[in-house]
Amino acid sequence: MPRGDSGMKIQEIKEEDLNPEEFIEQKVWEISSTVGDHEAINALSGGVDSSVVTALGHKALGDRLKTYFIDNGLMRDGEPERVASLFEGLGVHVEVVDAKERFFEALRGVRDPEDKREAITRAFYRDVFGDLVRRSGIRYLLQGTNYTDVEETVAGIKRQHNVLEQLGIDTERRYGYKVLEPLIQLRKPAIRKLARALGLPEEIWGRPPFPGPALAARVIGEATPERIEIVRRATRIVEEELSGLRPFQCFAILHEDRVTGMRAGRREYGWQIEVRCWDSEDATTASPTRLPYETLLRLADRITGEVPGVVSVTYNITKKPPSTIEAV
Amino acid sequence: MPRGDSGMKIQEIKEEDLNPEEFIEQKVWEISSTVGDHEAINALSGGVDSSVVTALGHKALGDRLKTYFIDNGLMRDGEPERVASLFEGLGVHVEVVDAKERFFEALRGVRDPEDKREAITRAFYRDVFGDLVRRSGIRYLLQGTNYTDVEETVAGIKRQHNVLEQLGIDTERRYGYKVLEPLIQLRKPAIRKLARALGLPEEIWGRPPFPGPALAARVIGEATPERIEIVRRATRIVEEELSGLRPFQCFAILHEDRVTGMRAGRREYGWQIEVRCWDSEDATTASPTRLPYETLLRLADRITGEVPGVVSVTYNITKKPPSTIEAV
């Protein structure tokens, strides 16, 4: 069983055991009493975890919660605008920070998946968020770390970007702020239940998971602005074609390997996009969705037709395990 | 229209216009009269083209045709033995030449697909075959170049390993032998018709096409002995599972990109195999075969279970064009 920041064991609360109203009341109290008269800061990505944390924090602290959307240049098409306007509609002011250049600078020349994660984590916590916190003087960070993040990181399956204290990283000493993690006992289904109870719209609680390193996790090799743009376009097509089927998760991956294709009767050495679409309950195991061939062929037609340089599309047919949901 | 070695236009003979008995008689006469009392040499790969050439040459020259199977280390599991014993059974002696080391030496550090083709072509024609010819003093080479090879090479789609004279390469001056190409006016369906008429078994004329660079064309990046062995094992599984469906062609490709997987609950950074299975008439256009998901998932289970290091399997869903049949 994973241990929390004070070395205490973290006890999972399963979806069926979660009383959302009591849990919300408890967490609002914890946040209020920890932060006291001070302000807290949090980063909203639009994912269900950070959205629930934003709603809880706003409930506890009102305008004393400063919510930032860090535009790292690795988001999906139109995502920064969509998320900010959705929360504005709920009465929560979201400050969008353009940090694209700093992230791409941090990612320059980085090819190894773990190094990419690390570069993004560092750019986020130390540089961009560190700056925000230092300038603001705010000493409390609310964060949506969940039970699966901790578990997978501790087990060595995947180093989640938001797991810090569980790895012995003292954020107060290292980054100058204290991290509050109200969702650390919950997995995704419980967090979704909470999102509904908090009155968040389906766009939030029905939203498939999206990785911390965002589209950088969907590019094999270096995540340059050009390569992120290719996978962003392919991702939009995949979501347009598959979201209606409500899979657990579906996305596009840009490979670094190049393959031969042909256009107008001539050889073209181009890119390959891999599509993954998963059936799963909670991401611990997963199977490829049995998409009809009409859908697969239309995906390939659209991606090769609409995304410049892409000549080949594959569909992943492996279960998790031995695959993982994401490729990197 | 492509031009032949003397600059003459090559006229295709379509399958429906091919009278196999007349064609065989004509080619046997051409080979006999060109070679005269000399000997000829040819390389048999087991593909339908080189098999038909071997049968034609043997008909024309009997034991004066010296047939070699060059084991380049890039063949499928058990292929050298299978092909040699099949032709021995037909009364044609086949000399198997172990040239594995020379090919892997030529391929060392070579990553670009065109450079790999070129390395294999050079190792084959200049080194291994050149040696055989020089030692034997034989001045006539029979070769299975077909109409599609010439067409694709001239159009710049794919540089076929066996197209030399059409690119202005004077083999007599450069390699010391004259090349005879009895199949240059035919595409695959016509060549298969010829194979049946020559009494070759279905294993030959029903055999799906296999690329000149063999398994080196099925490895993205460097074709080391280890990587060839991985794709050889995956290829055997693909053929075991899919050959019964009699697709136009089906095969495995080993990618160079690595992806995350998990084994026994722990993260494993491993290899990905791409499976391609094509419906096609003559390879100029093709569509992915609509394999049942049971078959796809069994393929992925077997490949990740039986081929060490492989954690992920994809299925190609792109049509040709814009894809090509092979990846490199």
Coordinates of N, CA and C in Angstrom, one line a residue, chain B residues 18-130:
Chain B
L18 N -1.9 -14.4 -72.5 CA -0.7 -15.3 -72.4 C -1.1 -16.7 -72.8
N19 N -0.5 -17.2 -73.8 CA -0.6 -18.7 -74.1 C 0.6 -19.3 -73.5
P20 N 0.5 -20.0 -72.3 CA 1.7 -20.4 -71.6 C 2.5 -21.4 -72.4
E21 N 1.9 -22.3 -73.1 CA 2.7 -23.3 -73.9 C 3.6 -22.6 -74.9
E22 N 3.0 -21.7 -75.7 CA 3.7 -21.0 -76.7 C 4.8 -20.2 -76.1
F23 N 4.5 -19.5 -75.0 CA 5.4 -18.6 -74.3 C 6.6 -19.4 -73.8
I24 N 6.3 -20.6 -73.2 CA 7.4 -21.4 -72.7 C 8.3 -21.9 -73.8
E25 N 7.7 -22.3 -74.9 CA 8.5 -22.8 -76.1 C 9.4 -21.7 -76.6
Q26 N 8.8 -20.5 -76.7 CA 9.5 -19.3 -77.2 C 10.7 -19.0 -76.3
K27 N 10.5 -19.0 -75.0 CA 11.6 -18.6 -74.1 C 12.6 -19.6 -74.0
V28 N 12.2 -20.9 -74.0 CA 13.2 -22.0 -74.0 C 14.1 -21.9 -75.2
W29 N 13.5 -21.5 -76.4 CA 14.3 -21.4 -77.6 C 15.2 -20.2 -77.5
E30 N 14.7 -19.0 -76.9 CA 15.6 -17.9 -76.8 C 16.7 -18.1 -75.8
I31 N 16.5 -18.8 -74.7 CA 17.5 -19.1 -73.8 C 18.6 -20.0 -74.4
S32 N 18.1 -21.1 -75.1 CA 19.0 -22.1 -75.7 C 19.8 -21.4 -76.7
S33 N 19.2 -20.6 -77.6 CA 20.0 -20.0 -78.7 C 21.0 -18.9 -78.2
T34 N 20.6 -18.2 -77.1 CA 21.5 -17.2 -76.6 C 22.7 -17.8 -75.9
V35 N 22.4 -18.8 -75.1 CA 23.5 -19.4 -74.3 C 24.3 -20.4 -75.1
G36 N 23.7 -21.0 -76.1 CA 24.4 -21.9 -77.0 C 24.9 -23.1 -76.2
D37 N 26.2 -23.4 -76.4 CA 26.8 -24.5 -75.7 C 27.4 -24.2 -74.3
H38 N 27.2 -22.9 -74.0 CA 27.8 -22.4 -72.7 C 26.9 -22.8 -71.5
E39 N 27.3 -22.4 -70.4 CA 26.5 -22.6 -69.2 C 25.8 -21.3 -68.7
A40 N 24.7 -21.4 -68.0 CA 24.1 -20.2 -67.4 C 24.0 -20.4 -65.9
I41 N 23.8 -19.3 -65.2 CA 23.8 -19.4 -63.8 C 22.5 -18.6 -63.4
N42 N 21.9 -19.1 -62.3 CA 20.8 -18.2 -61.8 C 20.7 -18.4 -60.3
A43 N 20.0 -17.4 -59.7 CA 19.8 -17.5 -58.2 C 18.3 -17.7 -58.0
L44 N 18.1 -18.7 -57.2 CA 16.7 -19.1 -56.9 C 16.4 -18.6 -55.4
S45 N 15.3 -17.9 -55.3 CA 15.0 -17.4 -53.9 C 13.8 -18.2 -53.4
G46 N 13.1 -18.9 -54.3 CA 11.9 -19.6 -53.9 C 10.6 -18.9 -54.2
G47 N 10.8 -17.6 -54.6 CA 9.6 -16.8 -55.1 C 9.2 -17.3 -56.4
V48 N 8.0 -17.0 -56.8 CA 7.4 -17.5 -58.1 C 8.3 -17.1 -59.3
D49 N 8.8 -15.8 -59.3 CA 9.6 -15.4 -60.4 C 10.8 -16.2 -60.6
S50 N 11.6 -16.3 -59.6 CA 12.9 -17.0 -59.7 C 12.7 -18.5 -59.9
S51 N 11.5 -19.0 -59.4 CA 11.2 -20.4 -59.6 C 10.9 -20.7 -61.0
V52 N 10.1 -19.8 -61.6 CA 9.7 -20.0 -63.0 C 10.9 -19.9 -63.9
V53 N 11.8 -18.9 -63.6 CA 13.0 -18.8 -64.4 C 13.9 -20.1 -64.3
T54 N 14.0 -20.6 -63.1 CA 14.7 -21.8 -62.9 C 14.2 -23.0 -63.7
A55 N 12.8 -23.1 -63.7 CA 12.2 -24.2 -64.5 C 12.4 -24.0 -66.0
L56 N 12.3 -22.7 -66.5 CA 12.5 -22.4 -67.9 C 13.9 -22.7 -68.3
G57 N 14.8 -22.2 -67.4 CA 16.3 -22.4 -67.7 C 16.7 -23.9 -67.7
H58 N 16.1 -24.6 -66.8 CA 16.4 -26.1 -66.7 C 15.9 -26.8 -67.9
K59 N 14.7 -26.4 -68.4 CA 14.1 -26.9 -69.6 C 15.0 -26.6 -70.8
A60 N 15.5 -25.4 -70.8 CA 16.3 -25.1 -72.0 C 17.7 -25.7 -71.9
L61 N 18.3 -25.7 -70.7 CA 19.8 -26.0 -70.6 C 20.1 -27.3 -69.8
G62 N 19.1 -27.8 -69.1 CA 19.3 -29.0 -68.3 C 20.4 -28.7 -67.3
D63 N 21.3 -29.6 -67.1 CA 22.4 -29.4 -66.1 C 23.3 -28.3 -66.4
R64 N 23.2 -27.7 -67.6 CA 24.1 -26.5 -67.9 C 23.6 -25.3 -67.2
L65 N 22.4 -25.3 -66.6 CA 22.0 -24.2 -65.7 C 22.4 -24.5 -64.3
K66 N 23.2 -23.6 -63.8 CA 23.7 -23.8 -62.4 C 22.9 -22.9 -61.5
T67 N 22.1 -23.5 -60.6 CA 21.1 -22.8 -59.8 C 21.7 -22.7 -58.4
Y68 N 21.7 -21.5 -57.9 CA 22.2 -21.3 -56.5 C 21.1 -20.7 -55.6
F69 N 21.0 -21.1 -54.4 CA 20.2 -20.5 -53.4 C 21.2 -19.8 -52.5
I70 N 21.1 -18.4 -52.5 CA 22.0 -17.7 -51.7 C 21.4 -17.5 -50.3
D71 N 21.9 -18.1 -49.3 CA 21.3 -17.9 -47.9 C 21.9 -16.7 -47.4
N72 N 21.2 -15.6 -47.4 CA 21.7 -14.3 -47.0 C 21.4 -14.0 -45.6
G73 N 20.8 -15.0 -44.9 CA 20.5 -14.7 -43.4 C 19.3 -13.9 -43.2
L74 N 18.6 -13.5 -44.3 CA 17.5 -12.6 -44.3 C 16.2 -13.4 -44.7
M75 N 16.3 -14.7 -44.8 CA 15.1 -15.5 -45.2 C 14.2 -15.9 -44.1
R76 N 13.1 -16.4 -44.4 CA 12.2 -16.8 -43.4 C 12.6 -18.1 -42.8
D77 N 12.0 -18.4 -41.7 CA 12.3 -19.6 -40.9 C 12.3 -20.9 -41.8
G78 N 13.4 -21.6 -41.9 CA 13.5 -22.9 -42.7 C 13.4 -22.8 -44.2
E79 N 13.4 -21.5 -44.7 CA 13.2 -21.3 -46.1 C 14.3 -21.9 -47.0
P80 N 15.6 -21.7 -46.7 CA 16.6 -22.3 -47.6 C 16.4 -23.8 -47.8
E81 N 16.2 -24.5 -46.7 CA 16.1 -26.0 -46.8 C 14.8 -26.4 -47.6
R82 N 13.7 -25.6 -47.3 CA 12.5 -26.0 -48.0 C 12.5 -25.8 -49.5
V83 N 13.1 -24.7 -49.9 CA 13.2 -24.4 -51.4 C 14.1 -25.4 -52.1
A84 N 15.3 -25.6 -51.4 CA 16.2 -26.5 -52.1 C 15.6 -27.9 -52.2
S85 N 15.0 -28.4 -51.2 CA 14.5 -29.8 -51.3 C 13.3 -29.9 -52.3
L86 N 12.5 -28.8 -52.4 CA 11.4 -28.8 -53.3 C 11.9 -29.0 -54.8
F87 N 13.0 -28.2 -55.1 CA 13.5 -28.3 -56.5 C 14.3 -29.6 -56.7
E88 N 15.0 -30.1 -55.7 CA 15.6 -31.4 -55.8 C 14.6 -32.4 -56.2
G89 N 13.4 -32.3 -55.6 CA 12.3 -33.2 -55.9 C 11.8 -33.1 -57.3
L90 N 12.0 -31.9 -57.9 CA 11.7 -31.7 -59.4 C 12.8 -32.0 -60.3
G91 N 13.9 -32.5 -59.7 CA 15.1 -32.9 -60.6 C 16.0 -31.8 -60.8
V92 N 15.9 -30.7 -60.1 CA 16.8 -29.5 -60.3 C 17.7 -29.4 -59.1
H93 N 19.0 -29.6 -59.4 CA 20.0 -29.5 -58.3 C 20.2 -28.0 -57.9
V94 N 20.0 -27.7 -56.6 CA 20.2 -26.4 -56.1 C 21.4 -26.4 -55.1
E95 N 22.3 -25.5 -55.4 CA 23.5 -25.3 -54.5 C 23.2 -24.2 -53.5
V96 N 23.1 -24.6 -52.2 CA 22.9 -23.6 -51.2 C 24.2 -22.9 -50.8
V97 N 24.3 -21.6 -50.8 CA 25.5 -20.9 -50.5 C 25.3 -20.1 -49.2
D98 N 26.1 -20.4 -48.2 CA 25.9 -19.7 -46.9 C 26.7 -18.4 -47.0
A99 N 25.9 -17.3 -47.2 CA 26.5 -16.0 -47.3 C 26.0 -15.0 -46.2
K100 N 25.6 -15.6 -45.1 CA 25.0 -14.8 -44.1 C 25.9 -13.7 -43.6
E101 N 27.1 -14.1 -43.3 CA 28.1 -13.1 -42.7 C 28.3 -12.0 -43.7
R102 N 28.5 -12.3 -44.9 CA 28.8 -11.2 -45.9 C 27.6 -10.2 -46.0
F103 N 26.4 -10.7 -45.9 CA 25.2 -9.8 -46.0 C 25.1 -8.9 -44.7
F104 N 25.3 -9.6 -43.6 CA 25.2 -8.8 -42.3 C 26.3 -7.8 -42.2
E105 N 27.5 -8.2 -42.7 CA 28.6 -7.2 -42.8 C 28.2 -6.0 -43.6
A106 N 27.6 -6.3 -44.8 CA 27.3 -5.2 -45.7 C 26.2 -4.3 -45.1
L107 N 25.3 -4.9 -44.2 CA 24.2 -4.2 -43.7 C 24.6 -3.5 -42.4
R108 N 25.8 -3.7 -41.8 CA 26.1 -3.1 -40.5 C 26.1 -1.6 -40.6
G109 N 25.3 -1.1 -39.7 CA 25.2 0.4 -39.5 C 24.4 1.1 -40.6
V110 N 23.8 0.3 -41.5 CA 23.0 0.9 -42.6 C 21.5 1.0 -42.1
R111 N 21.0 2.2 -42.2 CA 19.7 2.5 -41.6 C 18.7 2.9 -42.6
D112 N 19.1 3.7 -43.6 CA 18.2 4.2 -44.6 C 17.7 3.1 -45.5
P113 N 16.4 3.0 -45.8 CA 15.9 1.9 -46.7 C 16.6 1.8 -48.0
E114 N 16.8 2.9 -48.7 CA 17.4 2.8 -50.0 C 18.9 2.3 -49.9
D115 N 19.6 2.8 -48.8 CA 20.9 2.3 -48.6 C 21.0 0.8 -48.3
K116 N 19.9 0.3 -47.6 CA 19.8 -1.1 -47.3 C 19.7 -1.9 -48.6
R117 N 18.7 -1.4 -49.4 CA 18.5 -2.1 -50.7 C 19.8 -2.1 -51.5
E118 N 20.5 -1.0 -51.5 CA 21.7 -0.8 -52.3 C 22.8 -1.8 -51.7
A119 N 22.9 -1.9 -50.4 CA 23.9 -2.7 -49.7 C 23.6 -4.2 -50.1
I120 N 22.3 -4.6 -50.1 CA 22.0 -5.9 -50.4 C 22.2 -6.2 -51.9
T121 N 21.8 -5.3 -52.7 CA 22.1 -5.4 -54.2 C 23.6 -5.6 -54.5
R122 N 24.3 -4.7 -53.8 CA 25.8 -4.8 -54.1 C 26.4 -6.1 -53.5
A123 N 26.0 -6.5 -52.3 CA 26.5 -7.8 -51.7 C 26.1 -8.9 -52.6
F124 N 24.9 -8.9 -53.2 CA 24.4 -10.0 -54.0 C 25.1 -10.0 -55.3
Y125 N 25.0 -8.9 -56.1 CA 25.5 -8.9 -57.5 C 27.0 -8.9 -57.6
R126 N 27.6 -7.9 -56.8 CA 29.0 -7.7 -56.9 C 29.8 -8.8 -56.1
D127 N 29.4 -9.0 -54.9 CA 30.2 -9.8 -54.0 C 29.9 -11.3 -54.2
V128 N 28.8 -11.7 -53.7 CA 28.5 -13.2 -53.6 C 28.3 -13.7 -55.0
F129 N 27.4 -13.1 -55.8 CA 27.1 -13.7 -57.1 C 28.3 -13.4 -58.1
G130 N 28.8 -12.2 -57.9 CA 30.0 -11.9 -58.7 C 31.1 -12.9 -58.5

